Amino acid sequence: MVLELAGRFDATQFDVRIITGRTVEPVCDLEAYTRRTGIPITVYPGLVRDIAPLRDLMACLFLIGQLIRIEPDVVHTHSSKAGILGRIAAAVSGVPVIVHAPHGHVFYGYFDRFTSWCFVWIERLIALITDRIFTLTELGKADHVALGVGPAAQFVAIPCGIDLGRFVHAEPEGAMLRQTLALRPEERMVLWVGRLVPIKGCEGFLRACARVVSRYPETRIFVVGDGPLAEELQTKTATLDLEKQVTFVGWRSDIPAWMWATDVFVLSSLN
């Protein structure tokens, strides 16, 4: 989403830079993206998703150095962890305008109650140095306001922009994929796509599949994605006696083709 947004700015009016941490899942060829768009991307491996106090401190100092050098007019941070460090760095560096996009939030469904409340309080404090917060939905805005993370006037709900062209024209690839998967006419395909982490609810999806298969044994189920729960979920599949019906595909870049190929797509996220 960040790459899509940055790449669509008018290059004659905006000088856009991207600073990112190390991603767990493959995203795209960042060097090819820079060659295509002219937008430089700085990758700092010490900026990671998990909480790591020493690395987080070093990442924040790195960001401060980068922002002092670049002297941006606006800093736009994304996601909770990078958003906290990035906004602190922007405030210390004297950036005039600081905006943040949480991409959802981590206030429930990710951590235990104590850790979740720690994030709430941190977000409340960091909101004091944030000019605007962009949520993806009105519900996300309501969650933030209800928990006291800034007043309602500080929030703007902006749905995520998606290039639908990738999906609209992928029907031939979807038909070819069904052939590759050797789906028989009587078989129905069910698709799940996402990171294999607790918040995505894949275990609940598999339990639902067990009930479906008991009535419709010709169902074929495909789980596309990777993550720390991969081995545990495969074990769960065996426990549910779904090994013949469920295939773990791993990470794929051709999601539009999978969307066209499937009969049913399931989104089971808990948050």
Short mmCIF file of C-alpha atoms in Angstrom, two decimals:
data_model
loop_
_atom_site.label_atom_id
_atom_site.label_comp_id
_atom_site.label_asym_id
_atom_site.label_seq_id
_atom_site.Cartn_x
_atom_site.Cartn_y
_atom_site.Cartn_z
CA MET A 1 0.00 0.00 0.00
CA VAL A 2 2.87 2.38 0.80
CA LEU A 3 4.58 1.65 -2.52
CA GLU A 4 1.31 2.13 -4.41
CA LEU A 5 0.63 5.45 -2.67
CA ALA A 6 4.16 6.80 -3.07
CA GLY A 7 4.35 5.83 -6.73
CA ARG A 8 1.24 7.85 -7.59
CA PHE A 9 2.42 11.22 -6.32
CA ASP A 10 3.09 13.83 -8.99
CA ALA A 11 6.89 13.76 -9.24
CA THR A 12 6.92 17.37 -10.49
CA GLN A 13 5.37 18.55 -7.21
CA PHE A 14 6.51 16.05 -4.60
CA ASP A 15 9.91 14.67 -3.63
CA VAL A 16 9.00 11.33 -2.03
CA ARG A 17 11.37 9.12 -0.01
CA ILE A 18 10.62 5.79 1.67
CA ILE A 19 12.34 4.45 4.78
CA THR A 20 11.41 0.92 5.81
CA GLY A 21 12.51 -1.88 8.07
CA ARG A 22 13.20 -5.50 7.22
CA THR A 23 10.05 -7.23 5.96
CA VAL A 24 9.33 -10.83 6.93
CA GLU A 25 7.30 -11.70 3.84
CA PRO A 26 8.55 -10.97 0.32
CA VAL A 27 6.91 -7.82 -1.02
CA CYS A 28 8.49 -6.89 -4.34
CA ASP A 29 11.78 -6.06 -5.97
CA LEU A 30 12.52 -2.72 -4.28
CA GLU A 31 15.40 -1.91 -6.61
CA ALA A 32 13.14 -2.43 -9.63
CA TYR A 33 10.51 -0.22 -7.96
CA THR A 34 13.07 2.57 -7.54
CA ARG A 35 14.20 2.26 -11.16
CA ARG A 36 10.58 2.44 -12.32
CA THR A 37 9.40 5.31 -10.10
CA GLY A 38 12.59 7.19 -9.22
CA ILE A 39 11.66 6.97 -5.52
CA PRO A 40 14.65 6.06 -3.32
CA ILE A 41 14.06 3.42 -0.63
CA THR A 42 16.24 3.15 2.46
CA VAL A 43 16.06 -0.21 4.25
CA TYR A 44 17.15 -0.32 7.90
CA PRO A 45 17.26 -3.98 9.08
CA GLY A 46 17.10 -2.97 12.75
CA LEU A 47 13.52 -1.72 12.35
CA VAL A 48 11.51 -4.91 12.96
CA ARG A 49 7.92 -5.83 13.80
CA ASP A 50 8.65 -7.40 17.20
CA ILE A 51 9.36 -5.30 20.30
CA ALA A 52 13.14 -5.15 20.88
CA PRO A 53 14.10 -2.19 23.14
CA LEU A 54 17.77 -1.84 22.14
CA ARG A 55 17.13 -2.30 18.42
CA ASP A 56 14.13 0.03 18.66
CA LEU A 57 16.29 2.73 20.24
CA MET A 58 18.93 2.32 17.53
CA ALA A 59 16.22 2.42 14.85
CA CYS A 60 14.80 5.64 16.29
CA LEU A 61 18.27 7.26 16.33
CA PHE A 62 18.79 6.14 12.73
CA LEU A 63 15.46 7.70 11.70
CA ILE A 64 16.34 10.95 13.46
CA GLY A 65 19.60 11.11 11.51
CA GLN A 66 17.81 10.41 8.24
CA LEU A 67 15.13 13.05 8.83
CA ILE A 68 17.65 15.71 9.85
CA ARG A 69 19.50 15.02 6.60
CA ILE A 70 16.40 14.95 4.36
CA GLU A 71 14.52 17.85 6.07
CA PRO A 72 11.03 16.71 4.95
CA ASP A 73 7.96 18.94 5.12
CA VAL A 74 5.73 15.96 5.96
CA VAL A 75 6.43 12.60 7.58
CA HIS A 76 3.78 9.93 7.00
CA THR A 77 4.28 6.86 9.19
CA HIS A 78 2.62 3.47 8.75
CA SER A 79 1.67 0.67 11.19
CA SER A 80 1.97 0.73 14.97
CA LYS A 81 5.61 -0.07 15.74
CA ALA A 82 7.19 1.92 12.89
CA GLY A 83 4.59 4.62 13.49
CA ILE A 84 5.68 5.12 17.09
CA LEU A 85 9.39 5.28 16.31
CA GLY A 86 8.88 7.34 13.16
CA ARG A 87 6.71 9.96 14.83
CA ILE A 88 9.11 10.34 17.75
CA ALA A 89 11.96 10.78 15.29
CA ALA A 90 9.94 13.29 13.26
CA ALA A 91 9.09 15.37 16.33
CA VAL A 92 12.70 15.36 17.55
CA SER A 93 13.86 16.35 14.05
CA GLY A 94 11.44 19.27 13.90
CA VAL A 95 9.33 18.03 10.98
CA PRO A 96 6.47 20.55 10.46
CA VAL A 97 3.68 18.04 9.72
CA ILE A 98 3.37 14.50 11.12
CA VAL A 99 0.61 12.15 9.96
CA HIS A 100 0.11 8.47 10.72
CA ALA A 101 -1.72 5.50 9.17
CA PRO A 102 -2.09 2.58 11.63
CA HIS A 103 -3.40 0.10 8.99
CA GLY A 104 -5.90 -1.17 11.55
CA HIS A 105 -4.61 -1.34 15.13
CA VAL A 106 -3.15 -3.69 17.76
CA PHE A 107 -5.54 -2.81 20.58
CA TYR A 108 -7.11 -6.28 20.63
CA GLY A 109 -6.45 -9.66 19.07
CA TYR A 110 -2.65 -9.47 18.97
CA PHE A 111 -1.33 -9.42 22.55
CA ASP A 112 -2.38 -10.13 26.14
CA ARG A 113 -4.47 -7.51 27.95
CA PHE A 114 -1.51 -5.81 29.68
CA THR A 115 0.53 -5.47 26.49
CA SER A 116 -2.50 -4.26 24.57
CA TRP A 117 -3.13 -1.52 27.14
CA CYS A 118 0.53 -0.53 26.99
CA PHE A 119 0.08 0.06 23.27
CA VAL A 120 -3.08 2.07 23.95
CA TRP A 121 -1.24 4.36 26.36
CA ILE A 122 1.75 4.73 24.04
CA GLU A 123 -0.58 5.62 21.16
CA ARG A 124 -2.33 8.16 23.37
CA LEU A 125 0.98 9.85 24.11
CA ILE A 126 2.29 9.72 20.54
CA ALA A 127 -1.04 11.10 19.26
CA LEU A 128 -0.13 14.34 21.05
CA ILE A 129 2.65 14.94 18.48
CA THR A 130 0.57 13.77 15.49
CA ASP A 131 -1.35 16.21 13.28
CA ARG A 132 -3.69 13.67 11.66
CA ILE A 133 -4.29 9.91 11.93
CA PHE A 134 -5.65 8.09 8.87
CA THR A 135 -7.71 4.97 9.60
CA LEU A 136 -8.85 2.56 6.90
CA THR A 137 -12.46 2.49 8.12
CA GLU A 138 -14.93 4.44 10.23
CA LEU A 139 -14.92 1.50 12.69
CA GLY A 140 -11.14 1.86 13.07
CA LYS A 141 -11.63 5.55 13.78
CA ALA A 142 -14.31 4.76 16.36
CA ASP A 143 -12.03 2.24 18.11
CA HIS A 144 -9.25 4.83 18.44
CA VAL A 145 -11.60 7.56 19.70
CA ALA A 146 -13.34 5.22 22.17
CA LEU A 147 -9.97 4.29 23.69
CA GLY A 148 -8.95 7.94 24.01
CA VAL A 149 -6.29 7.93 21.31
CA GLY A 150 -6.95 11.53 20.31
CA PRO A 151 -10.20 13.42 19.62
CA ALA A 152 -12.48 12.56 16.70
CA ALA A 153 -11.37 15.67 14.78
CA GLN A 154 -7.82 14.28 14.65
CA PHE A 155 -8.92 11.24 12.60
CA VAL A 156 -9.77 10.85 8.92
CA ALA A 157 -11.06 7.55 7.51
CA ILE A 158 -9.44 6.86 4.11
CA PRO A 159 -10.03 3.41 2.56
CA CYS A 160 -6.99 1.59 1.23
CA GLY A 161 -6.32 2.24 -2.46
CA ILE A 162 -5.93 -0.89 -4.57
CA ASP A 163 -4.92 -1.13 -8.23
CA LEU A 164 -7.86 -3.23 -9.42
CA GLY A 165 -6.33 -3.55 -12.89
CA ARG A 166 -4.24 -6.47 -11.62
CA PHE A 167 -7.43 -8.31 -10.67
CA VAL A 168 -9.81 -7.30 -13.44
CA HIS A 169 -7.72 -8.85 -16.21
CA ALA A 170 -6.58 -12.01 -14.40
CA GLU A 171 -9.45 -14.30 -15.43
CA PRO A 172 -7.37 -16.24 -18.04
CA GLU A 173 -4.64 -16.83 -15.44
CA GLY A 174 -7.30 -18.04 -13.00
CA ALA A 175 -8.66 -20.54 -15.52
CA MET A 176 -5.15 -21.80 -16.23
CA LEU A 177 -4.48 -22.14 -12.50
CA ARG A 178 -7.57 -24.32 -12.04
CA GLN A 179 -6.18 -26.61 -14.74
CA THR A 180 -2.78 -26.67 -13.04
CA LEU A 181 -4.43 -27.61 -9.75
CA ALA A 182 -6.22 -30.46 -11.56
CA LEU A 183 -9.62 -29.51 -10.16
CA ARG A 184 -12.36 -31.85 -11.35
CA PRO A 185 -15.72 -30.34 -12.40
CA GLU A 186 -17.47 -31.68 -9.30
CA GLU A 187 -14.84 -30.22 -6.93
CA ARG A 188 -15.34 -26.81 -5.36
CA MET A 189 -12.33 -24.67 -4.46
CA VAL A 190 -12.12 -22.72 -1.19
CA LEU A 191 -9.31 -20.16 -0.79
CA TRP A 192 -7.73 -18.53 2.25
CA VAL A 193 -4.97 -15.90 1.85
CA GLY A 194 -2.94 -14.20 4.55
CA ARG A 195 -0.06 -14.27 7.00
CA LEU A 196 -0.05 -17.39 9.16
CA VAL A 197 -0.28 -15.55 12.48
CA PRO A 198 -2.97 -15.75 15.22
CA ILE A 199 -4.78 -12.51 14.30
CA LYS A 200 -5.65 -13.87 10.83
CA GLY A 201 -7.82 -16.63 12.32
CA CYS A 202 -6.64 -19.47 10.08
CA GLU A 203 -7.16 -22.08 12.80
CA GLY A 204 -10.84 -21.14 13.06
CA PHE A 205 -11.04 -21.35 9.27
CA LEU A 206 -9.67 -24.90 9.35
CA ARG A 207 -12.21 -25.92 12.00
CA ALA A 208 -14.96 -24.57 9.77
CA CYS A 209 -13.51 -26.50 6.84
CA ALA A 210 -13.77 -29.73 8.82
CA ARG A 211 -17.52 -29.18 9.14
CA VAL A 212 -17.85 -28.30 5.46
CA VAL A 213 -15.90 -31.35 4.31
CA SER A 214 -18.06 -33.64 6.45
CA ARG A 215 -21.01 -32.62 4.24
CA TYR A 216 -19.18 -31.86 0.99
CA PRO A 217 -16.19 -34.21 0.79
CA GLU A 218 -15.31 -33.07 -2.76
CA THR A 219 -14.22 -29.64 -1.46
CA ARG A 220 -10.59 -28.61 -2.18
CA ILE A 221 -9.09 -26.08 0.23
CA PHE A 222 -5.99 -23.96 -0.41
CA VAL A 223 -4.15 -21.88 2.19
CA VAL A 224 -1.92 -19.25 0.54
CA GLY A 225 0.61 -17.48 2.74
CA ASP A 226 3.40 -18.11 5.20
CA GLY A 227 4.28 -17.24 8.77
CA PRO A 228 5.31 -18.55 12.20
CA LEU A 229 2.18 -20.72 12.60
CA ALA A 230 2.74 -22.70 9.38
CA GLU A 231 3.94 -25.91 11.05
CA GLU A 232 1.35 -25.70 13.85
CA LEU A 233 -1.50 -25.20 11.37
CA GLN A 234 -0.35 -28.12 9.25
CA THR A 235 -0.40 -30.28 12.38
CA LYS A 236 -3.90 -28.98 13.12
CA THR A 237 -4.95 -29.99 9.61
CA ALA A 238 -3.83 -33.56 10.30
CA THR A 239 -5.68 -33.55 13.63
CA LEU A 240 -8.87 -32.49 11.85
CA ASP A 241 -8.34 -35.26 9.24
CA LEU A 242 -8.16 -32.67 6.43
CA GLU A 243 -4.84 -33.69 4.89
CA LYS A 244 -6.49 -34.86 1.66
CA GLN A 245 -8.54 -31.69 1.21
CA VAL A 246 -6.20 -28.92 2.45
CA THR A 247 -3.09 -27.78 0.59
CA PHE A 248 -0.67 -25.25 2.10
CA VAL A 249 0.67 -23.36 -0.89
CA GLY A 250 3.09 -20.94 0.81
CA TRP A 251 3.70 -17.35 -0.28
CA ARG A 252 2.56 -16.45 -3.81
CA SER A 253 2.78 -13.29 -5.88
CA ASP A 254 -0.07 -14.24 -8.28
CA ILE A 255 -2.97 -13.63 -5.89
CA PRO A 256 -5.27 -12.19 -8.63
CA ALA A 257 -5.13 -15.53 -10.46
CA TRP A 258 -6.01 -17.39 -7.25
CA MET A 259 -8.94 -15.02 -6.66
CA TRP A 260 -10.31 -15.78 -10.13
CA ALA A 261 -9.71 -19.51 -9.77
CA THR A 262 -11.58 -20.02 -6.52
CA ASP A 263 -15.29 -20.63 -5.94
CA VAL A 264 -15.23 -19.27 -2.37
CA PHE A 265 -12.78 -16.87 -0.72
CA VAL A 266 -12.72 -16.74 3.09
CA LEU A 267 -11.40 -13.87 5.20
CA SER A 268 -11.23 -14.99 8.85
CA SER A 269 -9.28 -12.13 10.49
CA LEU A 270 -10.14 -11.61 14.18
CA ASN A 271 -9.43 -7.85 14.14
#
